[in-house]
């Protein structure tokens, strides 16, 4: 198809790189954060940085839902999973995330009935098929994923399924962005806005970034040329002294978001007063819990959870990576003690994590660049 | 679970629970289409939708779907893992 070929066109990528370079001021260093793990993946996989001038730096953000789960929440999940009547379910990506005392995979090897599911609806179906067991779904994800958990709970309630509950770890996209903007150790010139989460929340929630922090944000698609075009739109804004929400991914993201998804979120969830993010610490009103109307389905109310806070391992610098303060390869254990096979930190576990993406694709380009230097 | 993959609606299975059968890169599975309730023009057989953890998130046009599928296939392992996980799904 012509459309696909256009998006893949290396000539266009080079031309965009030239246009971006022409808009940079010599002597100024630009830091642009891509919030979404999917974007990080594309950037490394397709060598986007090779098309950018040296003074335009891409900084990886906290938009990987697996990466931001703190160790204590894994431990709490394992505590629930160890109840003999429980079938504990989670997405496959969560299985290897290390807690303070091993991962879900370790707990499974140790006898807990932990199963991965593709969808929360598969977990609900498991509850129907196992009426003498309790099925718990370990819910993670930003607003992209939370509506799926919400609709699953609405169905469980409508069908009167009582042996199903959810341990809710859903997080929201705006509070961590605000925390990053307020962070003294990071100065960002602009954001590349996340694509899929914005199909749900729309582009409007980002307006404060422009109004309160005078910082541009461009919601971007996932093609290499989408990202380059978004960076060009950002550079145009910076050059003209504008700070606006722009939507490069308009072909998928409506400015107002998905109204039905927002409605079901409102019905099933309420904001937690605060929630711990791996590496970012506690952020107020940054996560969801089940609302009063769905309290019967709240696994944290059904089961005792230790709720302890476990500090990240000393050697692990996921926190700094998630905040964009350091690059994956600047972490002390990157690629040595911490690899996708034996991850110490979450950023190395998920394929969307900056460390895993860099380990799989970027390090080759980097070592080649170093050899040239 | 981080990926959203385009799929084409083949059949409406259960109007009460809003379940439709879709074809995702050659794999046919049921997904929930309830989040598309307020899509302009409604949803129809043959429509392309972005699917994430068993739920259709938004409608996309055919060209966008083809471009996204091509990009995702280029991801290699991450895409294959997602399809393998989709194959385990048995939503009804």
GROMACS .gro file of N, CA, C and O in nm, chain A residues 106-222:
model
  468
  106UNK      N    1   0.830  -1.710   4.045
  106UNK     CA    2   0.894  -1.782   4.156
  106UNK      C    3   0.787  -1.839   4.250
  106UNK      O    4   0.797  -1.953   4.294
  107UNK      N    5   0.686  -1.757   4.280
  107UNK     CA    6   0.580  -1.802   4.372
  107UNK      C    7   0.502  -1.919   4.311
  107UNK      O    8   0.460  -2.011   4.381
  108UNK      N    9   0.486  -1.915   4.178
  108UNK     CA   10   0.417  -2.025   4.107
  108UNK      C   11   0.499  -2.154   4.120
  108UNK      O   12   0.445  -2.261   4.149
  109UNK      N   13   0.631  -2.140   4.099
  109UNK     CA   14   0.718  -2.258   4.111
  109UNK      C   15   0.713  -2.314   4.252
  109UNK      O   16   0.733  -2.433   4.276
  110UNK      N   17   0.682  -2.224   4.345
  110UNK     CA   18   0.678  -2.260   4.487
  110UNK      C   19   0.540  -2.315   4.528
  110UNK      O   20   0.514  -2.338   4.645
  111UNK      N   21   0.449  -2.328   4.432
  111UNK     CA   22   0.322  -2.394   4.462
  111UNK      C   23   0.197  -2.307   4.454
  111UNK      O   24   0.086  -2.358   4.456
  112UNK      N   25   0.213  -2.174   4.444
  112UNK     CA   26   0.094  -2.088   4.434
  112UNK      C   27   0.030  -2.109   4.295
  112UNK      O   28   0.100  -2.130   4.196
  113UNK      N   29  -0.104  -2.103   4.291
  113UNK     CA   30  -0.174  -2.122   4.164
  113UNK      C   31  -0.184  -1.988   4.091
  113UNK      O   32  -0.281  -1.914   4.107
  114UNK      N   33  -0.080  -1.957   4.016
  114UNK     CA   34  -0.074  -1.829   3.944
  114UNK      C   35  -0.076  -1.859   3.795
  114UNK      O   36   0.002  -1.940   3.747
  115UNK      N   37  -0.169  -1.795   3.725
  115UNK     CA   38  -0.182  -1.821   3.581
  115UNK      C   39  -0.183  -1.689   3.505
  115UNK      O   40  -0.238  -1.591   3.554
  116UNK      N   41  -0.121  -1.689   3.386
  116UNK     CA   42  -0.128  -1.565   3.310
  116UNK      C   43  -0.254  -1.568   3.223
  116UNK      O   44  -0.299  -1.674   3.181
  117UNK      N   45  -0.312  -1.452   3.202
  117UNK     CA   46  -0.429  -1.439   3.114
  117UNK      C   47  -0.402  -1.328   3.012
  117UNK      O   48  -0.327  -1.235   3.040
  118UNK      N   49  -0.465  -1.339   2.897
  118UNK     CA   50  -0.453  -1.235   2.795
  118UNK      C   51  -0.542  -1.116   2.829
  118UNK      O   52  -0.506  -1.001   2.805
  119UNK      N   53  -0.658  -1.146   2.888
  119UNK     CA   54  -0.758  -1.042   2.910
  119UNK      C   55  -0.823  -1.060   3.047
  119UNK      O   56  -0.838  -1.173   3.093
  120UNK      N   57  -0.865  -0.951   3.112
  120UNK     CA   58  -0.942  -0.968   3.237
  120UNK      C   59  -1.067  -1.052   3.216
  120UNK      O   60  -1.112  -1.121   3.307
  121UNK      N   61  -1.123  -1.049   3.092
  121UNK     CA   62  -1.242  -1.132   3.064
  121UNK      C   63  -1.208  -1.281   3.069
  121UNK      O   64  -1.293  -1.364   3.103
  122UNK      N   65  -1.083  -1.317   3.037
  122UNK     CA   66  -1.042  -1.457   3.050
  122UNK      C   67  -1.036  -1.496   3.198
  122UNK      O   68  -1.068  -1.609   3.234
  123UNK      N   69  -0.993  -1.401   3.284
  123UNK     CA   70  -0.990  -1.427   3.429
  123UNK      C   71  -1.133  -1.447   3.481
  123UNK      O   72  -1.159  -1.537   3.561
  124UNK      N   73  -1.225  -1.362   3.432
  124UNK     CA   74  -1.365  -1.374   3.476
  124UNK      C   75  -1.423  -1.509   3.433
  124UNK      O   76  -1.495  -1.574   3.511
  125UNK      N   77  -1.389  -1.550   3.314
  125UNK     CA   78  -1.438  -1.678   3.264
  125UNK      C   79  -1.383  -1.793   3.351
  125UNK      O   80  -1.454  -1.890   3.378
  126UNK      N   81  -1.259  -1.778   3.395
  126UNK     CA   82  -1.198  -1.878   3.482
  126UNK      C   83  -1.276  -1.890   3.614
  126UNK      O   84  -1.290  -1.998   3.671
  127UNK      N   85  -1.326  -1.775   3.661
  127UNK     CA   86  -1.406  -1.777   3.785
  127UNK      C   87  -1.535  -1.856   3.764
  127UNK      O   88  -1.575  -1.936   3.849
  128UNK      N   89  -1.599  -1.835   3.648
  128UNK     CA   90  -1.723  -1.907   3.619
  128UNK      C   91  -1.696  -2.058   3.609
  128UNK      O   92  -1.774  -2.140   3.657
  129UNK      N   93  -1.581  -2.092   3.552
  129UNK     CA   94  -1.547  -2.234   3.532
  129UNK      C   95  -1.501  -2.302   3.661
  129UNK      O   96  -1.495  -2.424   3.668
  130UNK      N   97  -1.463  -2.223   3.762
  130UNK     CA   98  -1.412  -2.279   3.888
  130UNK      C   99  -1.490  -2.224   4.007
  130UNK      O  100  -1.435  -2.148   4.088
  131UNK      N  101  -1.619  -2.261   4.020
  131UNK     CA  102  -1.704  -2.200   4.122
  131UNK      C  103  -1.658  -2.228   4.266
  131UNK      O  104  -1.692  -2.152   4.356
  132UNK      N  105  -1.576  -2.332   4.286
  132UNK     CA  106  -1.529  -2.362   4.421
  132UNK      C  107  -1.397  -2.293   4.453
  132UNK      O  108  -1.340  -2.313   4.561
  133UNK      N  109  -1.346  -2.212   4.361
  133UNK     CA  110  -1.222  -2.137   4.384
  133UNK      C  111  -1.252  -1.987   4.378
  133UNK      O  112  -1.357  -1.945   4.333
  134UNK      N  113  -1.155  -1.908   4.426
  134UNK     CA  114  -1.164  -1.763   4.416
  134UNK      C  115  -1.065  -1.716   4.311
  134UNK      O  116  -0.945  -1.744   4.322
  135UNK      N  117  -1.110  -1.648   4.209
  135UNK     CA  118  -1.019  -1.598   4.106
  135UNK      C  119  -0.991  -1.450   4.131
  135UNK      O  120  -1.083  -1.368   4.143
  136UNK      N  121  -0.862  -1.417   4.143
  136UNK     CA  122  -0.819  -1.279   4.164
  136UNK      C  123  -0.744  -1.233   4.040
  136UNK      O  124  -0.655  -1.304   3.992
  137UNK      N  125  -0.781  -1.117   3.987
  137UNK     CA  126  -0.709  -1.060   3.872
  137UNK      C  127  -0.623  -0.943   3.920
  137UNK      O  128  -0.671  -0.852   3.986
  138UNK      N  129  -0.494  -0.951   3.888
  138UNK     CA  130  -0.398  -0.847   3.926
  138UNK      C  131  -0.396  -0.744   3.814
  138UNK      O  132  -0.335  -0.767   3.709
  139UNK      N  133  -0.469  -0.634   3.833
  139UNK     CA  134  -0.488  -0.537   3.724
  139UNK      C  135  -0.377  -0.434   3.722
  139UNK      O  136  -0.346  -0.373   3.825
  140UNK      N  137  -0.313  -0.418   3.607
  140UNK     CA  138  -0.213  -0.312   3.590
  140UNK      C  139  -0.245  -0.235   3.463
  140UNK      O  140  -0.321  -0.281   3.378
  141UNK      N  141  -0.181  -0.118   3.450
  141UNK     CA  142  -0.194  -0.042   3.327
  141UNK      C  143  -0.248   0.098   3.349
  141UNK      O  144  -0.307   0.128   3.452
  142UNK      N  145  -0.224   0.182   3.249
  142UNK     CA  146  -0.273   0.320   3.252
  142UNK      C  147  -0.419   0.322   3.205
  142UNK      O  148  -0.484   0.217   3.199
  143UNK      N  149  -0.468   0.438   3.168
  143UNK     CA  150  -0.607   0.452   3.123
  143UNK      C  151  -0.634   0.372   2.995
  143UNK      O  152  -0.749   0.354   2.957
  144UNK      N  153  -0.529   0.325   2.928
  144UNK     CA  154  -0.547   0.238   2.813
  144UNK      C  155  -0.615   0.107   2.854
  144UNK      O  156  -0.701   0.054   2.784
  145UNK      N  157  -0.573   0.056   2.969
  145UNK     CA  158  -0.612  -0.078   3.013
  145UNK      C  159  -0.724  -0.075   3.117
  145UNK      O  160  -0.804  -0.168   3.124
  146UNK      N  161  -0.730   0.032   3.197
  146UNK     CA  162  -0.827   0.038   3.306
  146UNK      C  163  -0.973   0.021   3.260
  146UNK      O  164  -1.052  -0.044   3.329
  147UNK      N  165  -1.014   0.076   3.142
  147UNK     CA  166  -1.154   0.055   3.101
  147UNK      C  167  -1.187  -0.093   3.079
  147UNK      O  168  -1.302  -0.135   3.099
  148UNK      N  169  -1.088  -0.173   3.041
  148UNK     CA  170  -1.111  -0.317   3.021
  148UNK      C  171  -1.142  -0.383   3.155
  148UNK      O  172  -1.233  -0.466   3.164
  149UNK      N  173  -1.067  -0.346   3.258
  149UNK     CA  174  -1.095  -0.399   3.391
  149UNK      C  175  -1.233  -0.352   3.436
  149UNK      O  176  -1.311  -0.429   3.495
  150UNK      N  177  -1.266  -0.227   3.406
  150UNK     CA  178  -1.395  -0.170   3.447
  150UNK      C  179  -1.510  -0.247   3.384
  150UNK      O  180  -1.605  -0.288   3.452
  151UNK      N  181  -1.502  -0.271   3.252
  151UNK     CA  182  -1.612  -0.343   3.185
  151UNK      C  183  -1.622  -0.487   3.235
  151UNK      O  184  -1.732  -0.543   3.245
  152UNK      N  185  -1.507  -0.546   3.268
  152UNK     CA  186  -1.508  -0.683   3.322
  152UNK      C  187  -1.580  -0.686   3.456
  152UNK      O  188  -1.662  -0.776   3.483
  153UNK      N  189  -1.551  -0.587   3.541
  153UNK     CA  190  -1.617  -0.580   3.672
  153UNK      C  191  -1.767  -0.553   3.657
  153UNK      O  192  -1.849  -0.608   3.732
  154UNK      N  193  -1.803  -0.469   3.560
  154UNK     CA  194  -1.946  -0.441   3.539
  154UNK      C  195  -2.018  -0.569   3.498
  154UNK      O  196  -2.130  -0.596   3.543
  155UNK      N  197  -1.951  -0.652   3.418
  155UNK     CA  198  -2.012  -0.779   3.376
  155UNK      C  199  -2.021  -0.875   3.496
  155UNK      O  200  -2.123  -0.943   3.514
  156UNK      N  201  -1.915  -0.881   3.577
  156UNK     CA  202  -1.915  -0.969   3.695
  156UNK      C  203  -2.031  -0.931   3.786
  156UNK      O  204  -2.102  -1.018   3.838
  157UNK      N  205  -2.050  -0.801   3.804
  157UNK     CA  206  -2.158  -0.754   3.891
  157UNK      C  207  -2.295  -0.787   3.831
  157UNK      O  208  -2.383  -0.840   3.900
  158UNK      N  209  -2.310  -0.761   3.702
  158UNK     CA  210  -2.439  -0.786   3.636
  158UNK      C  211  -2.474  -0.934   3.640
  158UNK      O  212  -2.591  -0.971   3.651
  159UNK      N  213  -2.374  -1.021   3.630
  159UNK     CA  214  -2.399  -1.165   3.627
  159UNK      C  215  -2.395  -1.227   3.767
  159UNK      O  216  -2.410  -1.348   3.782
  160UNK      N  217  -2.369  -1.143   3.868
  160UNK     CA  218  -2.368  -1.193   4.006
  160UNK      C  219  -2.258  -1.294   4.034
  160UNK      O  220  -2.277  -1.388   4.111
  161UNK      N  221  -2.142  -1.274   3.972
  161UNK     CA  222  -2.030  -1.367   3.994
  161UNK      C  223  -1.956  -1.322   4.122
  161UNK      O  224  -1.900  -1.212   4.127
  162UNK      N  225  -1.959  -1.408   4.223
  162UNK     CA  226  -1.905  -1.364   4.353
  162UNK      C  227  -1.765  -1.418   4.381
  162UNK      O  228  -1.700  -1.372   4.474
  163UNK      N  229  -1.717  -1.512   4.302
  163UNK     CA  230  -1.582  -1.566   4.329
  163UNK      C  231  -1.477  -1.501   4.240
  163UNK      O  232  -1.381  -1.564   4.198
  164UNK      N  233  -1.498  -1.374   4.211
  164UNK     CA  234  -1.403  -1.297   4.127
  164UNK      C  235  -1.371  -1.166   4.197
  164UNK      O  236  -1.461  -1.101   4.251
  165UNK      N  237  -1.243  -1.130   4.203
  165UNK     CA  238  -1.207  -0.999   4.257
  165UNK      C  239  -1.083  -0.947   4.186
  165UNK      O  240  -1.017  -1.019   4.111
  166UNK      N  241  -1.056  -0.818   4.208
  166UNK     CA  242  -0.948  -0.750   4.137
  166UNK      C  243  -0.855  -0.683   4.238
  166UNK      O  244  -0.902  -0.614   4.329
  167UNK      N  245  -0.724  -0.707   4.224
  167UNK     CA  246  -0.626  -0.627   4.297
  167UNK      C  247  -0.584  -0.516   4.202
  167UNK      O  248  -0.514  -0.539   4.103
  168UNK      N  249  -0.628  -0.396   4.232
  168UNK     CA  250  -0.619  -0.287   4.136
  168UNK      C  251  -0.488  -0.209   4.151
  168UNK      O  252  -0.458  -0.154   4.257
  169UNK      N  253  -0.410  -0.209   4.043
  169UNK     CA  254  -0.285  -0.131   4.038
  169UNK      C  255  -0.288  -0.034   3.920
  169UNK      O  256  -0.184   0.004   3.869
  170UNK      N  257  -0.409   0.002   3.877
  170UNK     CA  258  -0.418   0.093   3.763
  170UNK      C  259  -0.366   0.231   3.803
  170UNK      O  260  -0.394   0.279   3.913
  171UNK      N  261  -0.291   0.290   3.710
  171UNK     CA  262  -0.233   0.422   3.736
  171UNK      C  263  -0.282   0.520   3.630
  171UNK      O  264  -0.336   0.479   3.526
  172UNK      N  265  -0.265   0.648   3.659
  172UNK     CA  266  -0.313   0.750   3.566
  172UNK      C  267  -0.194   0.828   3.510
  172UNK      O  268  -0.091   0.840   3.574
  173UNK      N  269  -0.210   0.879   3.391
  173UNK     CA  270  -0.094   0.931   3.316
  173UNK      C  271  -0.054   1.073   3.358
  173UNK      O  272   0.065   1.108   3.355
  174UNK      N  273  -0.150   1.154   3.398
  174UNK     CA  274  -0.117   1.296   3.419
  174UNK      C  275  -0.032   1.322   3.546
  174UNK      O  276   0.067   1.397   3.539
  175UNK      N  277  -0.063   1.261   3.662
  175UNK     CA  278   0.015   1.294   3.783
  175UNK      C  279   0.166   1.269   3.772
  175UNK      O  280   0.244   1.353   3.817
  176UNK      N  281   0.211   1.157   3.711
  176UNK     CA  282   0.357   1.141   3.700
  176UNK      C  283   0.420   1.247   3.611
  176UNK      O  284   0.535   1.288   3.634
  177UNK      N  285   0.346   1.294   3.509
  177UNK     CA  286   0.401   1.400   3.423
  177UNK      C  287   0.419   1.528   3.504
  177UNK      O  288   0.519   1.598   3.494
  178UNK      N  289   0.320   1.556   3.589
  178UNK     CA  290   0.329   1.674   3.675
  178UNK      C  291   0.446   1.658   3.774
  178UNK      O  292   0.523   1.752   3.796
  179UNK      N  293   0.462   1.536   3.829
  179UNK     CA  294   0.572   1.511   3.922
  179UNK      C  295   0.707   1.534   3.853
  179UNK      O  296   0.799   1.591   3.911
  180UNK      N  297   0.716   1.491   3.728
  180UNK     CA  298   0.841   1.510   3.654
  180UNK      C  299   0.867   1.658   3.628
  180UNK      O  300   0.979   1.706   3.641
  181UNK      N  301   0.760   1.731   3.595
  181UNK     CA  302   0.775   1.875   3.568
  181UNK      C  303   0.815   1.950   3.695
  181UNK      O  304   0.884   2.051   3.690
  182UNK      N  305   0.769   1.898   3.811
  182UNK     CA  306   0.804   1.962   3.938
  182UNK      C  307   0.939   1.917   3.991
  182UNK      O  308   0.988   1.969   4.090
  183UNK      N  309   0.997   1.814   3.927
  183UNK     CA  310   1.121   1.756   3.978
  183UNK      C  311   1.238   1.851   3.952
  183UNK      O  312   1.258   1.897   3.839
  184UNK      N  313   1.318   1.881   4.056
  184UNK     CA  314   1.428   1.976   4.038
  184UNK      C  315   1.545   1.920   3.957
  184UNK      O  316   1.623   1.997   3.901
  185UNK      N  317   1.556   1.787   3.949
  185UNK     CA  318   1.675   1.733   3.881
  185UNK      C  319   1.652   1.701   3.734
  185UNK      O  320   1.727   1.631   3.672
  186UNK      N  321   1.542   1.753   3.679
  186UNK     CA  322   1.516   1.726   3.538
  186UNK      C  323   1.456   1.848   3.472
  186UNK      O  324   1.354   1.899   3.515
  187UNK      N  325   1.520   1.894   3.366
  187UNK     CA  326   1.464   2.005   3.290
  187UNK      C  327   1.425   1.952   3.152
  187UNK      O  328   1.509   1.902   3.079
  188UNK      N  329   1.297   1.959   3.123
  188UNK     CA  330   1.250   1.908   2.994
  188UNK      C  331   1.203   2.022   2.907
  188UNK      O  332   1.137   2.116   2.954
  189UNK      N  333   1.234   2.015   2.779
  189UNK     CA  334   1.187   2.119   2.687
  189UNK      C  335   1.050   2.087   2.630
  189UNK      O  336   0.976   2.177   2.593
  190UNK      N  337   1.019   1.958   2.621
  190UNK     CA  338   0.891   1.920   2.561
  190UNK      C  339   0.862   1.773   2.584
  190UNK      O  340   0.951   1.697   2.622
  191UNK      N  341   0.735   1.736   2.559
  191UNK     CA  342   0.695   1.595   2.569
  191UNK      C  343   0.645   1.545   2.434
  191UNK      O  344   0.574   1.616   2.362
  192UNK      N  345   0.679   1.419   2.404
  192UNK     CA  346   0.608   1.344   2.300
  192UNK      C  347   0.498   1.271   2.374
  192UNK      O  348   0.526   1.185   2.459
  193UNK      N  349   0.373   1.305   2.348
  193UNK     CA  350   0.262   1.250   2.425
  193UNK      C  351   0.233   1.106   2.387
  193UNK      O  352   0.254   1.066   2.272
  194UNK      N  353   0.185   1.027   2.483
  194UNK     CA  354   0.159   0.885   2.456
  194UNK      C  355   0.042   0.868   2.360
  194UNK      O  356  -0.054   0.944   2.362
  195UNK      N  357   0.049   0.764   2.275
  195UNK     CA  358  -0.053   0.743   2.174
  195UNK      C  359  -0.176   0.672   2.226
  195UNK      O  360  -0.286   0.728   2.228
  196UNK      N  361  -0.160   0.548   2.273
  196UNK     CA  362  -0.278   0.468   2.304
  196UNK      C  363  -0.353   0.518   2.426
  196UNK      O  364  -0.476   0.515   2.429
  197UNK      N  365  -0.280   0.564   2.528
  197UNK     CA  366  -0.349   0.614   2.647
  197UNK      C  367  -0.436   0.733   2.607
  197UNK      O  368  -0.544   0.755   2.660
  198UNK      N  369  -0.390   0.808   2.507
  198UNK     CA  370  -0.465   0.926   2.464
  198UNK      C  371  -0.590   0.890   2.384
  198UNK      O  372  -0.681   0.971   2.375
  199UNK      N  373  -0.597   0.768   2.328
  199UNK     CA  374  -0.722   0.728   2.264
  199UNK      C  375  -0.833   0.725   2.368
  199UNK      O  376  -0.949   0.747   2.337
  200UNK      N  377  -0.797   0.701   2.494
  200UNK     CA  378  -0.896   0.699   2.602
  200UNK      C  379  -0.914   0.837   2.664
  200UNK      O  380  -1.025   0.889   2.672
  201UNK      N  381  -0.805   0.900   2.708
  201UNK     CA  382  -0.820   1.027   2.782
  201UNK      C  383  -0.830   1.148   2.690
  201UNK      O  384  -0.868   1.256   2.734
  202UNK      N  385  -0.793   1.130   2.561
  202UNK     CA  386  -0.793   1.244   2.470
  202UNK      C  387  -0.669   1.328   2.492
  202UNK      O  388  -0.575   1.288   2.562
  203UNK      N  389  -0.668   1.447   2.434
  203UNK     CA  390  -0.551   1.534   2.444
  203UNK      C  391  -0.572   1.646   2.545
  203UNK      O  392  -0.477   1.709   2.592
  204UNK      N  393  -0.697   1.669   2.583
  204UNK     CA  394  -0.729   1.782   2.671
  204UNK      C  395  -0.657   1.778   2.807
  204UNK      O  396  -0.612   1.883   2.856
  205UNK      N  397  -0.643   1.658   2.872
  205UNK     CA  398  -0.580   1.656   3.004
  205UNK      C  399  -0.435   1.707   3.006
  205UNK      O  400  -0.380   1.733   3.112
  206UNK      N  401  -0.374   1.720   2.888
  206UNK     CA  402  -0.235   1.766   2.884
  206UNK      C  403  -0.224   1.918   2.880
  206UNK      O  404  -0.113   1.972   2.881
  207UNK      N  405  -0.337   1.987   2.874
  207UNK     CA  406  -0.332   2.133   2.855
  207UNK      C  407  -0.255   2.205   2.966
  207UNK      O  408  -0.190   2.305   2.943
  208UNK      N  409  -0.259   2.147   3.090
  208UNK     CA  410  -0.189   2.212   3.201
  208UNK      C  411  -0.038   2.218   3.176
  208UNK      O  412   0.030   2.306   3.227
  209UNK      N  413   0.014   2.122   3.099
  209UNK     CA  414   0.158   2.117   3.072
  209UNK      C  415   0.200   2.244   2.997
  209UNK      O  416   0.305   2.302   3.024
  210UNK      N  417   0.112   2.288   2.908
  210UNK     CA  418   0.140   2.409   2.830
  210UNK      C  419   0.110   2.534   2.912
  210UNK      O  420   0.190   2.627   2.920
  211UNK      N  421  -0.009   2.531   2.978
  211UNK     CA  422  -0.054   2.652   3.047
  211UNK      C  423   0.028   2.679   3.172
  211UNK      O  424   0.067   2.792   3.200
  212UNK      N  425   0.054   2.575   3.254
  212UNK     CA  426   0.122   2.596   3.382
  212UNK      C  427   0.274   2.586   3.372
  212UNK      O  428   0.345   2.640   3.456
  213UNK      N  429   0.324   2.512   3.274
  213UNK     CA  430   0.468   2.488   3.267
  213UNK      C  431   0.530   2.539   3.137
  213UNK      O  432   0.649   2.520   3.114
  214UNK      N  433   0.447   2.602   3.053
  214UNK     CA  434   0.495   2.660   2.928
  214UNK      C  435   0.577   2.560   2.846
  214UNK      O  436   0.681   2.595   2.789
  215UNK      N  437   0.531   2.435   2.845
  215UNK     CA  438   0.605   2.327   2.779
  215UNK      C  439   0.516   2.263   2.672
  215UNK      O  440   0.402   2.229   2.699
  216UNK      N  441   0.567   2.250   2.549
  216UNK     CA  442   0.486   2.188   2.443
  216UNK      C  443   0.471   2.037   2.461
  216UNK      O  444   0.558   1.973   2.518
  217UNK      N  445   0.360   1.983   2.410
  217UNK     CA  446   0.342   1.838   2.405
  217UNK      C  447   0.273   1.802   2.273
  217UNK      O  448   0.176   1.868   2.235
  218UNK      N  449   0.326   1.704   2.203
  218UNK     CA  450   0.266   1.657   2.079
  218UNK      C  451   0.235   1.508   2.094
  218UNK      O  452   0.325   1.428   2.116
  219UNK      N  453   0.106   1.474   2.088
  219UNK     CA  454   0.063   1.334   2.095
  219UNK      C  455   0.103   1.266   1.964
  219UNK      O  456   0.072   1.317   1.856
  220UNK      N  457   0.174   1.153   1.974
  220UNK     CA  458   0.237   1.095   1.856
  220UNK      C  459   0.192   0.952   1.830
  220UNK      O  460   0.163   0.877   1.922
  221UNK      N  461   0.194   0.914   1.702
  221UNK     CA  462   0.172   0.776   1.662
  221UNK      C  463   0.300   0.694   1.679
  221UNK      O  464   0.401   0.745   1.729
  222UNK      N  465   0.296   0.569   1.635
  222UNK     CA  466   0.404   0.477   1.668
  222UNK      C  467   0.498   0.446   1.553
  222UNK      O  468   0.598   0.377   1.571
   0.00000   0.00000   0.00000
